[in-house]
Amino acid sequence: MKIAVFMGGISSEREVSLNSGKAILESLLKQGYDAYGVDVNENNLISAFTDNEYDFAYLAFHGGFGEDGRVQGLLDMLGKAYTGSGATASGVAMDKVLTKKLVAAAGIKTPKSFENVKAIDSYPVVIKPALEGSSVGIYFCNNEDEAKKAVEALGDKKIVIEEMISGDELTVGVINGEGLGVLRIIPKNEFYDYESKYALGGSVHEYPAKIDKKAYDEALKNAVKVHEVLGLKGISRSDFLLKDNELYFLEVNTLPGMTKTSLIPDLATLKGYSYDDVVKIMVDTFKK
């Protein structure tokens, strides 16, 4: 079986994707798989998938065109097996607005949302793109003037406006419906921004999270529920905020980072899985 690790892409998270893809490829080769990497960019968005020879696609994309269902749909049409969630589930999970509605309907608490700036009844708020990740394009607004400027800066992008909750940043990993554990992120910067996520030493990962057991168990249960409600497969990672022992769901990642500083490899150790084990599980789960 020949495995192609597709990485890069054209989203704002391209560099992170390349780092994830390189680490995954290194693991596959170390484990004896017949694997090679494919750097997808603006010049080969379609041909990368149609002109290369492979039996199985290991997807290492993050963000738009890769994590949003479009690549998955193409691979479905090509009859290729691939890692991660299917096209529809990926598309829905990528949209923070749709995801929040489905998750809230399942009884999981989320931060209060506002349709537009005029509807905001209290500050501060967070304004961010609905279809991007990795803390790209996030604005923390303390008044209406700042909120209007944030919306203007985001242009035509679909956006999320929600109350800003100051609390513990938690993330929960799930593999094939199994909750891995809860990790608390302690960023070196004031907020868990792009640098905190991907720079070495940008944040401290506390796992298992040293929080109240009830909150820990609830976060684990809710992450598994999100995985099930959205019809996800393989790995997902749900992010939460914990304030005064109240848990708030923020978003879910269907192709979480697999770099050396990523969260899933850390969470996997709570179940005794090594980085290589996670990579192997993904291949064994999806290969035809």
Coordinates of C-alpha atoms in Angstrom, one line a residue:
M1 CA 0.0 0.0 0.0
K2 CA 1.4 3.3 -1.1
I3 CA 0.6 6.3 1.2
A4 CA 0.7 9.9 0.1
V5 CA 0.8 12.5 2.9
F6 CA -0.9 15.6 1.6
M7 CA 0.2 18.8 3.3
G8 CA 0.6 22.5 2.8
G9 CA -2.5 23.8 1.1
I10 CA -3.5 27.4 0.5
S11 CA -5.0 28.4 3.9
S12 CA -3.4 30.8 6.4
E13 CA -2.3 27.6 8.2
R14 CA -0.1 26.4 5.4
E15 CA 3.2 26.4 7.4
V16 CA 1.7 24.5 10.3
S17 CA 0.3 22.0 7.9
L18 CA 3.7 21.4 6.3
N19 CA 5.2 20.8 9.7
S20 CA 2.4 18.4 10.6
G21 CA 2.9 16.6 7.3
K22 CA 6.6 16.3 7.6
A23 CA 6.3 14.8 11.1
I24 CA 3.6 12.3 10.0
L25 CA 5.7 11.3 7.0
E26 CA 8.8 10.8 9.2
S27 CA 6.7 8.5 11.5
L28 CA 5.3 6.5 8.6
L29 CA 8.7 5.9 7.1
K30 CA 10.2 4.9 10.5
Q31 CA 7.4 2.4 10.8
G32 CA 8.1 0.9 7.5
Y33 CA 5.3 2.2 5.4
D34 CA 5.7 2.9 1.7
A35 CA 5.0 6.7 2.0
Y36 CA 5.9 10.0 0.4
G37 CA 4.9 13.6 0.8
V38 CA 2.9 15.9 -1.5
D39 CA 3.1 19.7 -1.1
V40 CA -0.2 21.0 -2.2
N41 CA -0.2 24.6 -3.4
E42 CA -2.0 27.0 -5.7
N43 CA -0.4 25.4 -8.7
N44 CA -1.5 21.8 -8.1
L45 CA -4.8 22.1 -6.1
I46 CA -6.4 19.4 -8.2
S47 CA -3.5 17.7 -10.0
A48 CA -1.8 16.8 -6.7
F49 CA -4.6 14.3 -6.1
T50 CA -5.3 13.2 -9.7
D51 CA -1.7 12.9 -11.1
N52 CA 0.1 11.2 -8.2
E53 CA 0.1 7.4 -7.6
Y54 CA -1.2 6.3 -4.2
D55 CA -3.6 3.9 -2.6
F56 CA -4.3 5.9 0.6
A57 CA -4.3 9.6 1.4
Y58 CA -3.0 10.8 4.8
L59 CA -4.4 14.3 5.2
A60 CA -2.3 16.8 7.1
F61 CA -4.1 19.9 6.1
H62 CA -5.4 22.6 8.5
G63 CA -7.9 25.3 7.7
G64 CA -9.7 26.1 4.5
F65 CA -9.3 23.8 1.4
G66 CA -8.2 20.8 3.3
E67 CA -10.1 20.7 6.5
D68 CA -13.4 22.0 5.2
G69 CA -14.6 19.0 3.1
R70 CA -13.5 20.1 -0.4
V71 CA -10.5 17.8 -0.5
Q72 CA -12.5 15.0 1.1
G73 CA -15.2 15.4 -1.6
L74 CA -12.6 15.2 -4.4
L75 CA -11.1 12.1 -2.9
D76 CA -14.6 10.5 -2.6
M77 CA -15.0 11.1 -6.3
L78 CA -11.6 9.6 -7.0
G79 CA -12.5 6.5 -4.9
K80 CA -9.5 7.0 -2.6
A81 CA -9.5 6.2 1.1
Y82 CA -8.3 9.0 3.4
T83 CA -7.8 9.8 7.0
G84 CA -10.2 11.9 9.0
S85 CA -13.9 12.9 8.7
G86 CA -15.9 12.8 5.6
A87 CA -16.8 15.7 3.3
T88 CA -20.1 16.7 4.9
A89 CA -18.9 16.4 8.5
S90 CA -15.7 18.2 7.8
G91 CA -17.6 21.1 6.1
V92 CA -20.0 21.5 9.0
A93 CA -17.3 21.3 11.7
M94 CA -15.2 23.9 9.9
D95 CA -18.1 26.4 10.2
K96 CA -18.0 27.7 13.8
V97 CA -21.5 29.2 13.4
L98 CA -23.1 25.9 12.3
T99 CA -21.1 23.9 14.8
K100 CA -22.2 26.0 17.7
K101 CA -25.9 25.7 16.8
L102 CA -25.6 21.9 16.6
V103 CA -23.6 21.6 19.7
A104 CA -25.9 23.9 21.7
A105 CA -28.9 21.8 20.4
A106 CA -27.2 18.8 21.9
G107 CA -27.2 20.5 25.3
I108 CA -23.6 21.7 25.5
K109 CA -23.1 25.2 26.7
T110 CA -21.4 27.7 24.4
P111 CA -20.5 31.4 24.8
K112 CA -23.4 33.8 24.0
S113 CA -23.4 34.8 20.4
F114 CA -24.5 38.0 18.6
E115 CA -25.8 38.3 15.1
N116 CA -24.0 41.6 14.4
V117 CA -22.4 44.6 16.2
K118 CA -25.7 46.3 16.8
A119 CA -27.0 43.2 18.7
I120 CA -24.1 43.2 21.1
D121 CA -25.5 44.0 24.6
S122 CA -22.3 43.8 26.6
Y123 CA -18.5 44.0 26.2
P124 CA -15.9 42.6 25.9
V125 CA -16.5 40.4 22.9
V126 CA -14.5 38.2 20.6
I127 CA -14.8 38.6 16.8
K128 CA -13.2 36.0 14.6
P129 CA -13.6 34.3 11.2
A130 CA -16.1 31.4 11.2
L131 CA -14.1 29.4 8.7
E132 CA -10.5 29.7 9.9
G133 CA -8.5 28.3 12.8
S134 CA -5.2 28.6 14.6
S135 CA -6.1 31.9 16.2
V136 CA -5.8 33.7 12.9
G137 CA -7.8 36.9 12.6
I138 CA -9.1 37.1 16.1
Y139 CA -10.1 40.4 17.6
F140 CA -10.8 41.2 21.3
C141 CA -13.1 44.2 21.4
N142 CA -13.9 46.3 24.5
N143 CA -16.4 48.7 22.8
E144 CA -18.5 49.3 19.8
D145 CA -15.9 51.2 17.9
E146 CA -13.4 48.4 18.2
A147 CA -16.0 45.9 17.2
K148 CA -16.9 47.9 14.0
K149 CA -13.2 48.1 13.1
A150 CA -12.8 44.3 13.6
V151 CA -15.7 43.5 11.4
E152 CA -14.3 45.9 8.7
A153 CA -10.9 44.3 8.9
L154 CA -12.4 40.9 8.4
G155 CA -14.0 42.1 5.2
D156 CA -16.4 39.7 3.5
K157 CA -15.5 36.8 5.7
K158 CA -18.3 35.0 7.6
I159 CA -17.7 35.9 11.2
V160 CA -18.5 34.8 14.8
I161 CA -19.3 37.4 17.5
E162 CA -19.5 36.1 21.0
E163 CA -19.0 37.1 24.6
M164 CA -15.4 37.0 25.8
I165 CA -15.0 34.6 28.6
S166 CA -11.8 34.7 30.7
G167 CA -11.0 31.3 32.0
D168 CA -8.9 28.2 31.7
E169 CA -8.2 27.1 28.1
L170 CA -8.9 23.4 27.8
T171 CA -8.7 21.0 24.9
V172 CA -9.9 17.4 24.7
G173 CA -8.7 14.8 22.2
V174 CA -10.9 12.1 20.7
I175 CA -9.8 9.1 18.5
N176 CA -12.5 7.0 16.9
G177 CA -15.0 8.0 19.7
E178 CA -12.5 7.4 22.5
G179 CA -11.8 10.4 24.7
L180 CA -8.1 10.7 25.3
G181 CA -8.1 13.2 28.2
V182 CA -8.2 16.8 29.0
L183 CA -5.3 19.2 28.7
R184 CA -5.0 22.7 30.1
I185 CA -3.1 25.3 28.0
I186 CA -1.2 27.9 29.9
P187 CA -0.1 30.5 27.3
K188 CA 3.0 32.6 27.8
N189 CA 1.2 35.5 26.1
E190 CA -2.0 37.0 27.5
F191 CA -4.1 35.0 25.0
Y192 CA -3.6 31.6 23.3
D193 CA -2.6 33.2 20.0
Y194 CA -0.8 31.9 17.0
E195 CA 2.7 32.3 18.6
S196 CA 1.5 30.5 21.8
K197 CA 0.2 27.6 19.7
Y198 CA 3.2 27.0 17.5
A199 CA 6.4 28.5 18.9
L200 CA 8.5 26.3 21.0
G201 CA 7.9 27.3 24.6
G202 CA 4.9 29.4 23.6
S203 CA 2.7 27.7 26.1
V204 CA 2.7 25.1 28.8
H205 CA 0.7 22.0 28.3
E206 CA -0.7 20.6 31.6
Y207 CA -2.0 17.1 31.1
P208 CA -3.9 15.7 32.6
A209 CA -5.4 19.1 33.4
K210 CA -5.4 19.9 37.1
I211 CA -9.0 21.0 37.4
D212 CA -12.0 19.9 39.3
K213 CA -12.8 16.3 38.6
K214 CA -16.4 17.0 37.7
A215 CA -15.3 19.6 35.2
Y216 CA -12.7 17.2 33.8
D217 CA -15.2 14.4 33.3
E218 CA -17.7 16.8 31.7
A219 CA -15.2 18.1 29.2
L220 CA -14.2 14.6 28.3
K221 CA -17.9 13.6 27.9
N222 CA -18.8 16.7 25.9
A223 CA -15.9 16.3 23.5
V224 CA -17.0 12.7 22.7
K225 CA -20.5 14.0 22.3
V226 CA -19.4 16.7 19.9
H227 CA -17.5 14.0 17.9
E228 CA -20.7 11.9 17.7
V229 CA -23.2 14.7 17.0
L230 CA -21.2 16.1 14.1
G231 CA -20.5 12.6 12.7
L232 CA -16.7 12.9 12.9
K233 CA -14.2 10.1 12.3
G234 CA -10.6 9.5 13.3
I235 CA -9.2 12.3 15.4
S236 CA -11.0 15.4 16.6
R237 CA -10.0 17.9 19.2
S238 CA -12.5 20.1 21.0
D239 CA -11.6 23.4 22.7
F240 CA -13.4 24.6 25.8
L241 CA -13.1 27.5 28.3
L242 CA -13.6 26.8 32.0
K243 CA -14.8 29.7 34.2
D244 CA -16.1 29.3 37.8
N245 CA -16.5 25.5 37.1
E246 CA -18.8 26.3 34.1
L247 CA -17.6 24.7 30.9
Y248 CA -18.1 26.5 27.5
F249 CA -17.5 24.8 24.1
L250 CA -15.6 26.9 21.6
E251 CA -14.8 24.9 18.5
V252 CA -13.7 21.5 17.1
N253 CA -10.8 20.6 14.9
T254 CA -11.3 17.7 12.5
L255 CA -7.6 17.6 11.4
P256 CA -5.7 18.7 14.5
G257 CA -2.1 19.7 14.3
M258 CA 0.5 16.9 14.5
T259 CA 3.6 19.0 14.9
K260 CA 6.2 18.6 17.7
T261 CA 4.4 21.2 19.8
S262 CA 0.8 20.1 19.0
L263 CA -1.7 19.0 21.5
I264 CA -3.0 15.6 20.2
P265 CA 0.4 13.9 20.6
D266 CA 0.5 15.0 24.3
L267 CA -3.1 14.0 24.9
A268 CA -2.5 10.6 23.3
T269 CA 0.1 9.7 26.0
L270 CA -2.7 9.8 28.6
K271 CA -4.0 6.6 27.0
G272 CA -0.5 5.2 26.5
Y273 CA -0.3 6.0 22.8
S274 CA 3.0 7.3 21.3
Y275 CA 3.1 9.6 18.3
D276 CA 3.8 6.6 16.1
D277 CA 0.8 4.8 17.6
V278 CA -1.5 7.6 16.7
V279 CA -0.3 7.7 13.1
K280 CA -0.7 3.9 12.8
I281 CA -4.2 4.0 14.2
M282 CA -5.2 6.5 11.6
V283 CA -3.9 4.3 8.8
D284 CA -5.4 1.1 10.2
T285 CA -8.8 2.8 10.7
F286 CA -9.2 4.1 7.2
K287 CA -7.3 2.0 4.7
K288 CA -9.3 -0.2 2.4

